[in-house]
Amino acid sequence: MAILNIVKDGDEILRKKSKDIEKIDDKLLTFIQDMKDTMEKAGGVGLAAVQVGKLRRVLVINTGEEELTLINPKMLKSGGSQEDLEGCLSCPGQWGITRRPMKVEVETLTTEGKKVKVKAEGFLAKAICHEMDHLEGKLFYDDAVRMLTQEEIENL
Ligand code: NI
């Protein structure tokens, strides 16, 4: 297990587009485990590879109820809408209200290399959208409905 360094807002790598994973091998699986350990230690719900400095299309999510690893994910469908509080491990101290789809359906490779469809709703759908945005070089505040003031953050 290794705890990786989380890249912070302001580092230009976060604005770059990640590239597809071409091969699922032991090296990748170890990296995914390191991502999970890093996310857990940082107290986050999701982490994309770019946030630990690798421009690869892989992300991990753990909402406490559901755990997901997505490899080369593609959005198939999205619907509905939700507004909720959002932050990011790469953007410490920043919180905003975002508008995200309420439901999503994504196609992804599993860690065994199988192509599957994943349906998600509510909080998990929001987390998937947040992490998939990282793969495109987007950050949650880019189109947040609004950002919280310092006073609001102190009262969270
Ligand atoms: Ni993030």
Tab-separated table of N, CA and C and ligand atoms in Angstrom:
chain	number	residue	atom	x	y	z
A	1	MET	N	0.843	-1.201	0.000
A	1	MET	CA	0.000	0.000	0.000
A	1	MET	C	0.871	1.242	0.000
A	2	ALA	N	0.417	2.211	-0.730
A	2	ALA	CA	1.157	3.478	-0.769
A	2	ALA	C	0.168	4.637	-0.772
A	3	ILE	N	0.510	5.654	-0.025
A	3	ILE	CA	-0.303	6.866	-0.044
A	3	ILE	C	0.353	7.821	-1.043
A	4	LEU	N	-0.432	8.216	-2.028
A	4	LEU	CA	0.095	9.059	-3.098
A	4	LEU	C	-0.144	10.534	-2.771
A	5	ASN	N	0.616	11.375	-3.421
A	5	ASN	CA	0.479	12.811	-3.214
A	5	ASN	C	-0.694	13.345	-4.046
A	6	ILE	N	-1.599	14.052	-3.408
A	6	ILE	CA	-2.758	14.605	-4.135
A	6	ILE	C	-2.398	15.978	-4.710
A	7	VAL	N	-2.563	16.088	-6.033
A	7	VAL	CA	-2.266	17.326	-6.750
A	7	VAL	C	-3.330	18.367	-6.385
A	8	LYS	N	-2.895	19.599	-6.141
A	8	LYS	CA	-3.818	20.645	-5.727
A	8	LYS	C	-4.138	21.622	-6.863
A	9	ASP	N	-5.312	22.229	-6.733
A	9	ASP	CA	-5.786	23.244	-7.668
A	9	ASP	C	-4.674	24.268	-7.913
A	10	GLY	N	-4.491	24.616	-9.190
A	10	GLY	CA	-3.421	25.536	-9.555
A	10	GLY	C	-2.344	24.796	-10.345
A	11	ASP	N	-2.264	23.470	-10.124
A	11	ASP	CA	-1.337	22.645	-10.914
A	11	ASP	C	-1.994	22.389	-12.269
A	12	GLU	N	-1.276	22.691	-13.334
A	12	GLU	CA	-1.902	22.638	-14.672
A	12	GLU	C	-2.294	21.225	-15.112
A	13	ILE	N	-1.735	20.194	-14.478
A	13	ILE	CA	-2.106	18.829	-14.883
A	13	ILE	C	-3.609	18.588	-14.693
A	14	LEU	N	-4.200	19.256	-13.707
A	14	LEU	CA	-5.636	19.070	-13.434
A	14	LEU	C	-6.511	19.574	-14.582
A	15	ARG	N	-5.917	20.376	-15.479
A	15	ARG	CA	-6.658	20.931	-16.614
A	15	ARG	C	-6.453	20.129	-17.896
A	16	LYS	N	-5.704	19.044	-17.789
A	16	LYS	CA	-5.421	18.229	-18.976
A	16	LYS	C	-6.378	17.062	-19.082
A	17	LYS	N	-6.562	16.607	-20.328
A	17	LYS	CA	-7.454	15.482	-20.584
A	17	LYS	C	-6.699	14.173	-20.355
A	18	SER	N	-7.343	13.254	-19.666
A	18	SER	CA	-6.708	11.961	-19.393
A	18	SER	C	-6.877	11.020	-20.580
A	19	LYS	N	-5.950	10.068	-20.674
A	19	LYS	CA	-5.950	9.121	-21.801
A	19	LYS	C	-6.470	7.761	-21.363
A	20	ASP	N	-7.050	7.046	-22.322
A	20	ASP	CA	-7.593	5.716	-22.047
A	20	ASP	C	-6.533	4.772	-21.475
A	21	ILE	N	-6.988	3.890	-20.616
A	21	ILE	CA	-6.164	2.776	-20.142
A	21	ILE	C	-6.134	1.753	-21.270
A	22	GLU	N	-4.949	1.288	-21.635
A	22	GLU	CA	-4.874	0.320	-22.729
A	22	GLU	C	-4.747	-1.111	-22.231
A	23	LYS	N	-4.184	-1.251	-21.056
A	23	LYS	CA	-3.948	-2.607	-20.567
A	23	LYS	C	-4.232	-2.673	-19.072
A	24	ILE	N	-5.038	-3.654	-18.688
A	24	ILE	CA	-5.294	-3.849	-17.259
A	24	ILE	C	-4.325	-4.924	-16.773
A	25	ASP	N	-3.300	-4.486	-16.067
A	25	ASP	CA	-2.286	-5.428	-15.585
A	25	ASP	C	-2.049	-5.212	-14.090
A	26	ASP	N	-1.134	-5.970	-13.526
A	26	ASP	CA	-0.875	-5.878	-12.083
A	26	ASP	C	-0.444	-4.477	-11.656
A	27	LYS	N	0.296	-3.819	-12.546
A	27	LYS	CA	0.769	-2.478	-12.236
A	27	LYS	C	-0.432	-1.531	-12.055
A	28	LEU	N	-1.413	-1.669	-12.948
A	28	LEU	CA	-2.617	-0.834	-12.849
A	28	LEU	C	-3.408	-1.177	-11.583
A	29	LEU	N	-3.542	-2.470	-11.309
A	29	LEU	CA	-4.321	-2.882	-10.135
A	29	LEU	C	-3.681	-2.379	-8.841
A	30	THR	N	-2.356	-2.389	-8.788
A	30	THR	CA	-1.650	-1.840	-7.624
A	30	THR	C	-1.905	-0.339	-7.523
A	31	PHE	N	-1.854	0.330	-8.669
A	31	PHE	CA	-2.111	1.774	-8.703
A	31	PHE	C	-3.529	2.080	-8.207
A	32	ILE	N	-4.505	1.274	-8.639
A	32	ILE	CA	-5.896	1.471	-8.207
A	32	ILE	C	-6.007	1.298	-6.694
A	33	GLN	N	-5.318	0.292	-6.156
A	33	GLN	CA	-5.346	0.097	-4.700
A	33	GLN	C	-4.712	1.302	-3.992
A	34	ASP	N	-3.627	1.816	-4.546
A	34	ASP	CA	-2.988	3.004	-3.972
A	34	ASP	C	-3.936	4.206	-4.016
A	35	MET	N	-4.689	4.324	-5.125
A	35	MET	CA	-5.672	5.410	-5.220
A	35	MET	C	-6.727	5.284	-4.122
A	36	LYS	N	-7.206	4.054	-3.909
A	36	LYS	CA	-8.231	3.832	-2.870
A	36	LYS	C	-7.693	4.185	-1.490
A	37	ASP	N	-6.448	3.751	-1.217
A	37	ASP	CA	-5.835	4.037	0.086
A	37	ASP	C	-5.658	5.545	0.277
A	38	THR	N	-5.249	6.209	-0.801
A	38	THR	CA	-5.019	7.657	-0.744
A	38	THR	C	-6.328	8.395	-0.496
A	39	MET	N	-7.377	7.957	-1.202
A	39	MET	CA	-8.705	8.576	-1.040
A	39	MET	C	-9.211	8.384	0.383
A	40	GLU	N	-9.054	7.167	0.891
A	40	GLU	CA	-9.549	6.868	2.233
A	40	GLU	C	-8.815	7.702	3.291
A	41	LYS	N	-7.489	7.772	3.146
A	41	LYS	CA	-6.696	8.524	4.116
A	41	LYS	C	-7.064	10.005	4.103
A	42	ALA	N	-7.389	10.505	2.882
A	42	ALA	CA	-7.720	11.920	2.755
A	42	ALA	C	-9.178	12.194	3.134
A	43	GLY	N	-9.949	11.130	3.377
A	43	GLY	CA	-11.352	11.307	3.748
A	43	GLY	C	-12.233	11.729	2.591
A	44	GLY	N	-11.862	11.312	1.381
A	44	GLY	CA	-12.648	11.689	0.204
A	44	GLY	C	-13.609	10.602	-0.221
A	45	VAL	N	-14.510	10.972	-1.118
A	45	VAL	CA	-15.527	10.062	-1.643
A	45	VAL	C	-15.111	9.548	-3.023
A	46	GLY	N	-14.263	10.310	-3.690
A	46	GLY	CA	-13.836	9.924	-5.035
A	46	GLY	C	-12.456	10.473	-5.341
A	47	LEU	N	-11.793	9.800	-6.274
A	47	LEU	CA	-10.470	10.256	-6.692
A	47	LEU	C	-10.237	9.807	-8.136
A	48	ALA	N	-9.773	10.727	-8.958
A	48	ALA	CA	-9.415	10.399	-10.341
A	48	ALA	C	-7.887	10.346	-10.435
A	49	ALA	N	-7.389	9.517	-11.357
A	49	ALA	CA	-5.939	9.306	-11.469
A	49	ALA	C	-5.166	10.617	-11.639
A	50	VAL	N	-5.741	11.541	-12.384
A	50	VAL	CA	-5.049	12.817	-12.606
A	50	VAL	C	-4.773	13.535	-11.288
A	51	GLN	N	-5.591	13.280	-10.282
A	51	GLN	CA	-5.401	13.941	-8.983
A	51	GLN	C	-4.187	13.416	-8.222
A	52	VAL	N	-3.644	12.287	-8.711
A	52	VAL	CA	-2.366	11.823	-8.151
A	52	VAL	C	-1.300	11.848	-9.246
A	53	GLY	N	-1.551	12.679	-10.255
A	53	GLY	CA	-0.524	12.973	-11.245
A	53	GLY	C	-0.425	12.043	-12.437
A	54	LYS	N	-1.443	11.184	-12.639
A	54	LYS	CA	-1.419	10.277	-13.791
A	54	LYS	C	-2.608	10.586	-14.709
A	55	LEU	N	-2.295	10.959	-15.940
A	55	LEU	CA	-3.358	11.326	-16.885
A	55	LEU	C	-3.959	10.077	-17.531
A	56	ARG	N	-4.615	9.288	-16.712
A	56	ARG	CA	-5.225	8.045	-17.185
A	56	ARG	C	-6.686	8.007	-16.791
A	57	ARG	N	-7.509	7.361	-17.640
A	57	ARG	CA	-8.954	7.378	-17.396
A	57	ARG	C	-9.362	6.267	-16.426
A	58	VAL	N	-9.017	6.504	-15.181
A	58	VAL	CA	-9.415	5.580	-14.120
A	58	VAL	C	-9.796	6.411	-12.899
A	59	LEU	N	-10.851	5.970	-12.215
A	59	LEU	CA	-11.286	6.677	-11.018
A	59	LEU	C	-11.868	5.703	-10.010
A	60	VAL	N	-11.778	6.096	-8.759
A	60	VAL	CA	-12.339	5.274	-7.682
A	60	VAL	C	-13.333	6.123	-6.889
A	61	ILE	N	-14.373	5.460	-6.418
A	61	ILE	CA	-15.409	6.122	-5.620
A	61	ILE	C	-15.759	5.197	-4.461
A	62	ASN	N	-15.941	5.789	-3.292
A	62	ASN	CA	-16.479	5.034	-2.161
A	62	ASN	C	-17.362	5.975	-1.356
A	63	THR	N	-18.677	5.766	-1.481
A	63	THR	CA	-19.611	6.660	-0.791
A	63	THR	C	-19.857	6.199	0.646
A	64	GLY	N	-19.255	5.082	1.015
A	64	GLY	CA	-19.561	4.494	2.315
A	64	GLY	C	-20.580	3.382	2.150
A	65	GLU	N	-21.457	3.551	1.160
A	65	GLU	CA	-22.455	2.514	0.862
A	65	GLU	C	-22.089	1.744	-0.399
A	66	GLU	N	-21.509	2.481	-1.339
A	66	GLU	CA	-21.166	1.828	-2.600
A	66	GLU	C	-19.736	2.153	-2.993
A	67	GLU	N	-19.053	1.147	-3.524
A	67	GLU	CA	-17.679	1.297	-3.946
A	67	GLU	C	-17.602	0.979	-5.431
A	68	LEU	N	-16.921	1.840	-6.172
A	68	LEU	CA	-16.827	1.657	-7.622
A	68	LEU	C	-15.421	1.965	-8.101
A	69	THR	N	-14.955	1.193	-9.070
A	69	THR	CA	-13.755	1.560	-9.814
A	69	THR	C	-14.173	1.647	-11.273
A	70	LEU	N	-13.965	2.774	-11.890
A	70	LEU	CA	-14.336	2.936	-13.297
A	70	LEU	C	-13.067	3.104	-14.131
A	71	ILE	N	-13.006	2.326	-15.213
A	71	ILE	CA	-11.869	2.381	-16.133
A	71	ILE	C	-12.412	2.724	-17.521
A	72	ASN	N	-11.888	3.767	-18.118
A	72	ASN	CA	-12.356	4.271	-19.409
A	72	ASN	C	-13.880	4.464	-19.428
A	73	PRO	N	-14.445	5.119	-18.433
A	73	PRO	CA	-15.907	5.248	-18.377
A	73	PRO	C	-16.456	6.168	-19.467
A	74	LYS	N	-17.632	5.787	-19.952
A	74	LYS	CA	-18.341	6.626	-20.932
A	74	LYS	C	-19.759	6.854	-20.441
A	75	MET	N	-20.205	8.096	-20.515
A	75	MET	CA	-21.569	8.430	-20.107
A	75	MET	C	-22.526	7.977	-21.214
A	76	LEU	N	-23.460	7.112	-20.869
A	76	LEU	CA	-24.442	6.646	-21.851
A	76	LEU	C	-25.721	7.465	-21.771
A	77	LYS	N	-26.170	7.714	-20.544
A	77	LYS	CA	-27.429	8.444	-20.336
A	77	LYS	C	-27.316	9.251	-19.066
A	78	SER	N	-28.019	10.362	-19.048
A	78	SER	CA	-28.156	11.079	-17.785
A	78	SER	C	-29.509	11.753	-17.780
A	79	GLY	N	-30.083	11.911	-16.587
A	79	GLY	CA	-31.406	12.516	-16.523
A	79	GLY	C	-31.682	13.118	-15.167
A	80	GLY	N	-32.689	13.972	-15.153
A	80	GLY	CA	-33.065	14.625	-13.908
A	80	GLY	C	-32.007	15.612	-13.479
A	81	SER	N	-32.178	16.171	-12.312
A	81	SER	CA	-31.241	17.193	-11.856
A	81	SER	C	-31.245	17.266	-10.330
A	82	GLN	N	-30.094	17.583	-9.761
A	82	GLN	CA	-29.991	17.764	-8.313
A	82	GLN	C	-29.025	18.901	-8.045
A	83	GLU	N	-29.301	19.636	-7.002
A	83	GLU	CA	-28.366	20.670	-6.549
A	83	GLU	C	-27.908	20.282	-5.166
A	84	ASP	N	-26.595	20.275	-4.985
A	84	ASP	CA	-26.071	19.804	-3.707
A	84	ASP	C	-24.682	20.410	-3.466
A	85	LEU	N	-24.257	20.284	-2.225
A	85	LEU	CA	-22.941	20.772	-1.814
A	85	LEU	C	-21.854	19.871	-2.395
A	86	GLU	N	-20.779	20.496	-2.869
A	86	GLU	CA	-19.705	19.708	-3.470
A	86	GLU	C	-18.347	20.326	-3.148
A	87	GLY	N	-17.381	19.456	-2.939
A	87	GLY	CA	-16.004	19.883	-2.749
A	87	GLY	C	-15.103	18.907	-3.482
A	88	CYS	N	-13.793	19.048	-3.333
A	88	CYS	CA	-12.865	18.210	-4.085
A	88	CYS	C	-11.553	18.111	-3.313
A	89	LEU	N	-10.964	16.915	-3.284
A	89	LEU	CA	-9.701	16.735	-2.552
A	89	LEU	C	-8.584	17.616	-3.122
A	90	SER	N	-8.715	17.997	-4.394
A	90	SER	CA	-7.700	18.859	-5.009
A	90	SER	C	-7.962	20.345	-4.738
A	91	CYS	N	-9.100	20.643	-4.146
A	91	CYS	CA	-9.472	22.044	-3.914
A	91	CYS	C	-9.811	22.266	-2.439
A	92	PRO	N	-8.834	22.076	-1.552
A	92	PRO	CA	-9.131	22.197	-0.125
A	92	PRO	C	-9.655	23.590	0.223
A	93	GLY	N	-10.659	23.615	1.090
A	93	GLY	CA	-11.195	24.899	1.541
A	93	GLY	C	-12.203	25.525	0.600
A	94	GLN	N	-12.475	24.853	-0.544
A	94	GLN	CA	-13.461	25.400	-1.481
A	94	GLN	C	-14.685	24.492	-1.494
A	95	TRP	N	-15.839	25.114	-1.373
A	95	TRP	CA	-17.097	24.375	-1.424
A	95	TRP	C	-18.074	25.141	-2.289
A	96	GLY	N	-18.895	24.399	-3.006
A	96	GLY	CA	-19.873	25.069	-3.852
A	96	GLY	C	-21.133	24.249	-3.985
A	97	ILE	N	-22.159	24.896	-4.512
A	97	ILE	CA	-23.397	24.195	-4.849
A	97	ILE	C	-23.334	23.922	-6.343
A	98	THR	N	-23.480	22.655	-6.702
A	98	THR	CA	-23.426	22.293	-8.117
A	98	THR	C	-24.770	21.728	-8.562
A	99	ARG	N	-24.997	21.773	-9.847
A	99	ARG	CA	-26.182	21.132	-10.430
A	99	ARG	C	-25.683	19.937	-11.248
A	100	ARG	N	-26.143	18.784	-10.862
A	100	ARG	CA	-25.720	17.543	-11.513
A	100	ARG	C	-26.947	16.733	-11.906
A	101	PRO	N	-26.795	15.776	-12.847
A	101	PRO	CA	-27.918	14.877	-13.138
A	101	PRO	C	-28.277	14.036	-11.907
A	102	MET	N	-29.543	13.699	-11.773
A	102	MET	CA	-29.977	12.852	-10.656
A	102	MET	C	-29.674	11.386	-10.929
A	103	LYS	N	-29.683	11.041	-12.229
A	103	LYS	CA	-29.441	9.647	-12.612
A	103	LYS	C	-28.437	9.614	-13.756
A	104	VAL	N	-27.564	8.631	-13.710
A	104	VAL	CA	-26.646	8.425	-14.835
A	104	VAL	C	-26.538	6.935	-15.143
A	105	GLU	N	-26.168	6.679	-16.377
A	105	GLU	CA	-25.802	5.316	-16.760
A	105	GLU	C	-24.486	5.411	-17.508
A	106	VAL	N	-23.481	4.695	-17.014
A	106	VAL	CA	-22.163	4.735	-17.647
A	106	VAL	C	-21.736	3.343	-18.082
A	107	GLU	N	-20.936	3.335	-19.122
A	107	GLU	CA	-20.304	2.089	-19.538
A	107	GLU	C	-18.864	2.158	-19.050
A	108	THR	N	-18.374	1.058	-18.505
A	108	THR	CA	-17.014	1.060	-17.953
A	108	THR	C	-16.400	-0.324	-18.084
A	109	LEU	N	-15.094	-0.369	-17.995
A	109	LEU	CA	-14.423	-1.655	-17.849
A	109	LEU	C	-14.296	-1.953	-16.360
A	110	THR	N	-14.460	-3.220	-15.997
A	110	THR	CA	-14.197	-3.629	-14.625
A	110	THR	C	-12.695	-3.882	-14.491
A	111	THR	N	-12.236	-4.135	-13.270
A	111	THR	CA	-10.816	-4.432	-13.067
A	111	THR	C	-10.436	-5.787	-13.686
A	112	GLU	N	-11.455	-6.583	-14.081
A	112	GLU	CA	-11.163	-7.832	-14.818
A	112	GLU	C	-11.199	-7.597	-16.324
A	113	GLY	N	-11.442	-6.356	-16.722
A	113	GLY	CA	-11.444	-6.031	-18.141
A	113	GLY	C	-12.757	-6.301	-18.855
A	114	LYS	N	-13.801	-6.505	-18.073
A	114	LYS	CA	-15.127	-6.756	-18.652
A	114	LYS	C	-15.874	-5.443	-18.843
A	115	LYS	N	-16.537	-5.304	-20.002
A	115	LYS	CA	-17.311	-4.085	-20.226
A	115	LYS	C	-18.694	-4.236	-19.586
A	116	VAL	N	-19.036	-3.330	-18.707
A	116	VAL	CA	-20.336	-3.405	-18.022
A	116	VAL	C	-21.000	-2.024	-18.006
A	117	LYS	N	-22.307	-2.050	-17.753
A	117	LYS	CA	-23.047	-0.798	-17.568
A	117	LYS	C	-23.347	-0.615	-16.091
A	118	VAL	N	-23.181	0.607	-15.616
A	118	VAL	CA	-23.455	0.921	-14.216
A	118	VAL	C	-24.511	2.018	-14.179
A	119	LYS	N	-25.566	1.776	-13.398
A	119	LYS	CA	-26.589	2.805	-13.202
A	119	LYS	C	-26.425	3.377	-11.808
A	120	ALA	N	-26.569	4.672	-11.677
A	120	ALA	CA	-26.431	5.299	-10.366
A	120	ALA	C	-27.420	6.441	-10.228
A	121	GLU	N	-27.778	6.718	-8.972
A	121	GLU	CA	-28.717	7.796	-8.669
A	121	GLU	C	-28.194	8.634	-7.516
A	122	GLY	N	-28.709	9.842	-7.411
A	122	GLY	CA	-28.454	10.683	-6.237
A	122	GLY	C	-26.979	10.966	-6.010
A	123	PHE	N	-26.541	10.744	-4.771
A	123	PHE	CA	-25.171	11.092	-4.371
A	123	PHE	C	-24.120	10.378	-5.230
A	124	LEU	N	-24.369	9.085	-5.504
A	124	LEU	CA	-23.405	8.333	-6.312
A	124	LEU	C	-23.328	8.890	-7.740
A	125	ALA	N	-24.471	9.276	-8.288
A	125	ALA	CA	-24.490	9.869	-9.637
A	125	ALA	C	-23.674	11.161	-9.649
A	126	LYS	N	-23.840	11.948	-8.591
A	126	LYS	CA	-23.084	13.203	-8.470
A	126	LYS	C	-21.583	12.918	-8.418
A	127	ALA	N	-21.204	11.924	-7.618
A	127	ALA	CA	-19.782	11.584	-7.476
A	127	ALA	C	-19.198	11.111	-8.811
A	128	ILE	N	-19.952	10.295	-9.530
A	128	ILE	CA	-19.477	9.812	-10.835
A	128	ILE	C	-19.260	10.994	-11.776
A	129	CYS	N	-20.215	11.922	-11.815
A	129	CYS	CA	-20.083	13.087	-12.704
A	129	CYS	C	-18.864	13.931	-12.319
A	130	HIS	N	-18.677	14.147	-11.017
A	130	HIS	CA	-17.535	14.936	-10.533
A	130	HIS	C	-16.216	14.299	-10.992
A	131	GLU	N	-16.102	12.983	-10.776
A	131	GLU	CA	-14.846	12.307	-11.122
A	131	GLU	C	-14.643	12.229	-12.631
A	132	MET	N	-15.729	12.011	-13.382
A	132	MET	CA	-15.586	11.961	-14.844
A	132	MET	C	-15.181	13.326	-15.400
A	133	ASP	N	-15.618	14.395	-14.759
A	133	ASP	CA	-15.179	15.736	-15.167
A	133	ASP	C	-13.657	15.872	-15.037
A	134	HIS	N	-13.095	15.281	-13.983
A	134	HIS	CA	-11.632	15.334	-13.813
A	134	HIS	C	-10.917	14.751	-15.038
A	135	LEU	N	-11.515	13.723	-15.643
A	135	LEU	CA	-10.871	13.078	-16.802
A	135	LEU	C	-10.809	14.021	-18.000
A	136	GLU	N	-11.684	15.032	-17.977
A	136	GLU	CA	-11.710	16.025	-19.067
A	136	GLU	C	-10.972	17.313	-18.688
A	137	GLY	N	-10.373	17.323	-17.523
A	137	GLY	CA	-9.653	18.530	-17.097
A	137	GLY	C	-10.560	19.587	-16.488
A	138	LYS	N	-11.745	19.151	-16.060
A	138	LYS	CA	-12.688	20.097	-15.439
A	138	LYS	C	-12.668	19.980	-13.919
A	139	LEU	N	-12.910	21.099	-13.257
A	139	LEU	CA	-13.029	21.096	-11.790
A	139	LEU	C	-14.439	21.524	-11.408
A	140	PHE	N	-14.878	21.092	-10.222
A	140	PHE	CA	-16.292	21.243	-9.854
A	140	PHE	C	-16.756	22.690	-9.844
A	141	TYR	N	-15.849	23.622	-9.581
A	141	TYR	CA	-16.281	25.026	-9.482
A	141	TYR	C	-16.437	25.698	-10.850
A	142	ASP	N	-15.984	25.001	-11.924
A	142	ASP	CA	-16.061	25.613	-13.257
A	142	ASP	C	-17.488	26.032	-13.598
A	143	ASP	N	-18.439	25.145	-13.324
A	143	ASP	CA	-19.825	25.569	-13.547
A	143	ASP	C	-20.720	25.284	-12.341
A	144	ALA	N	-20.177	25.598	-11.183
A	144	ALA	CA	-20.988	25.518	-9.963
A	144	ALA	C	-22.091	26.572	-10.036
A	145	VAL	N	-23.222	26.254	-9.422
A	145	VAL	CA	-24.314	27.230	-9.346
A	145	VAL	C	-23.822	28.458	-8.581
A	146	ARG	N	-23.152	28.188	-7.448
A	146	ARG	CA	-22.476	29.267	-6.723
A	146	ARG	C	-21.470	28.650	-5.747
A	147	MET	N	-20.482	29.434	-5.367
A	147	MET	CA	-19.503	28.974	-4.382
A	147	MET	C	-19.898	29.514	-3.017
A	148	LEU	N	-19.578	28.735	-1.985
A	148	LEU	CA	-19.893	29.170	-0.622
A	148	LEU	C	-18.922	30.258	-0.174
A	149	THR	N	-19.434	31.168	0.636
A	149	THR	CA	-18.575	32.204	1.218
A	149	THR	C	-17.778	31.594	2.371
A	150	GLN	N	-16.753	32.306	2.794
A	150	GLN	CA	-15.930	31.828	3.903
A	150	GLN	C	-16.782	31.608	5.155
A	151	GLU	N	-17.729	32.526	5.372
A	151	GLU	CA	-18.596	32.417	6.553
A	151	GLU	C	-19.471	31.166	6.482
A	152	GLU	N	-20.006	30.910	5.305
A	152	GLU	CA	-20.838	29.708	5.134
A	152	GLU	C	-20.006	28.440	5.352
A	153	ILE	N	-18.771	28.455	4.878
A	153	ILE	CA	-17.896	27.289	5.040
A	153	ILE	C	-17.609	27.053	6.523
A	154	GLU	N	-17.372	28.116	7.253
A	154	GLU	CA	-17.108	27.973	8.694
A	154	GLU	C	-18.297	27.391	9.438
A	155	ASN	N	-19.492	27.629	8.907
A	155	ASN	CA	-20.708	27.127	9.566
A	155	ASN	C	-21.166	25.761	9.035
A	156	LEU	N	-20.408	25.169	8.157
A	156	LEU	CA	-20.812	23.859	7.600
A	156	LEU	C	-20.870	22.801	8.697
B	1	NI	NI	-12.455	16.249	-7.355
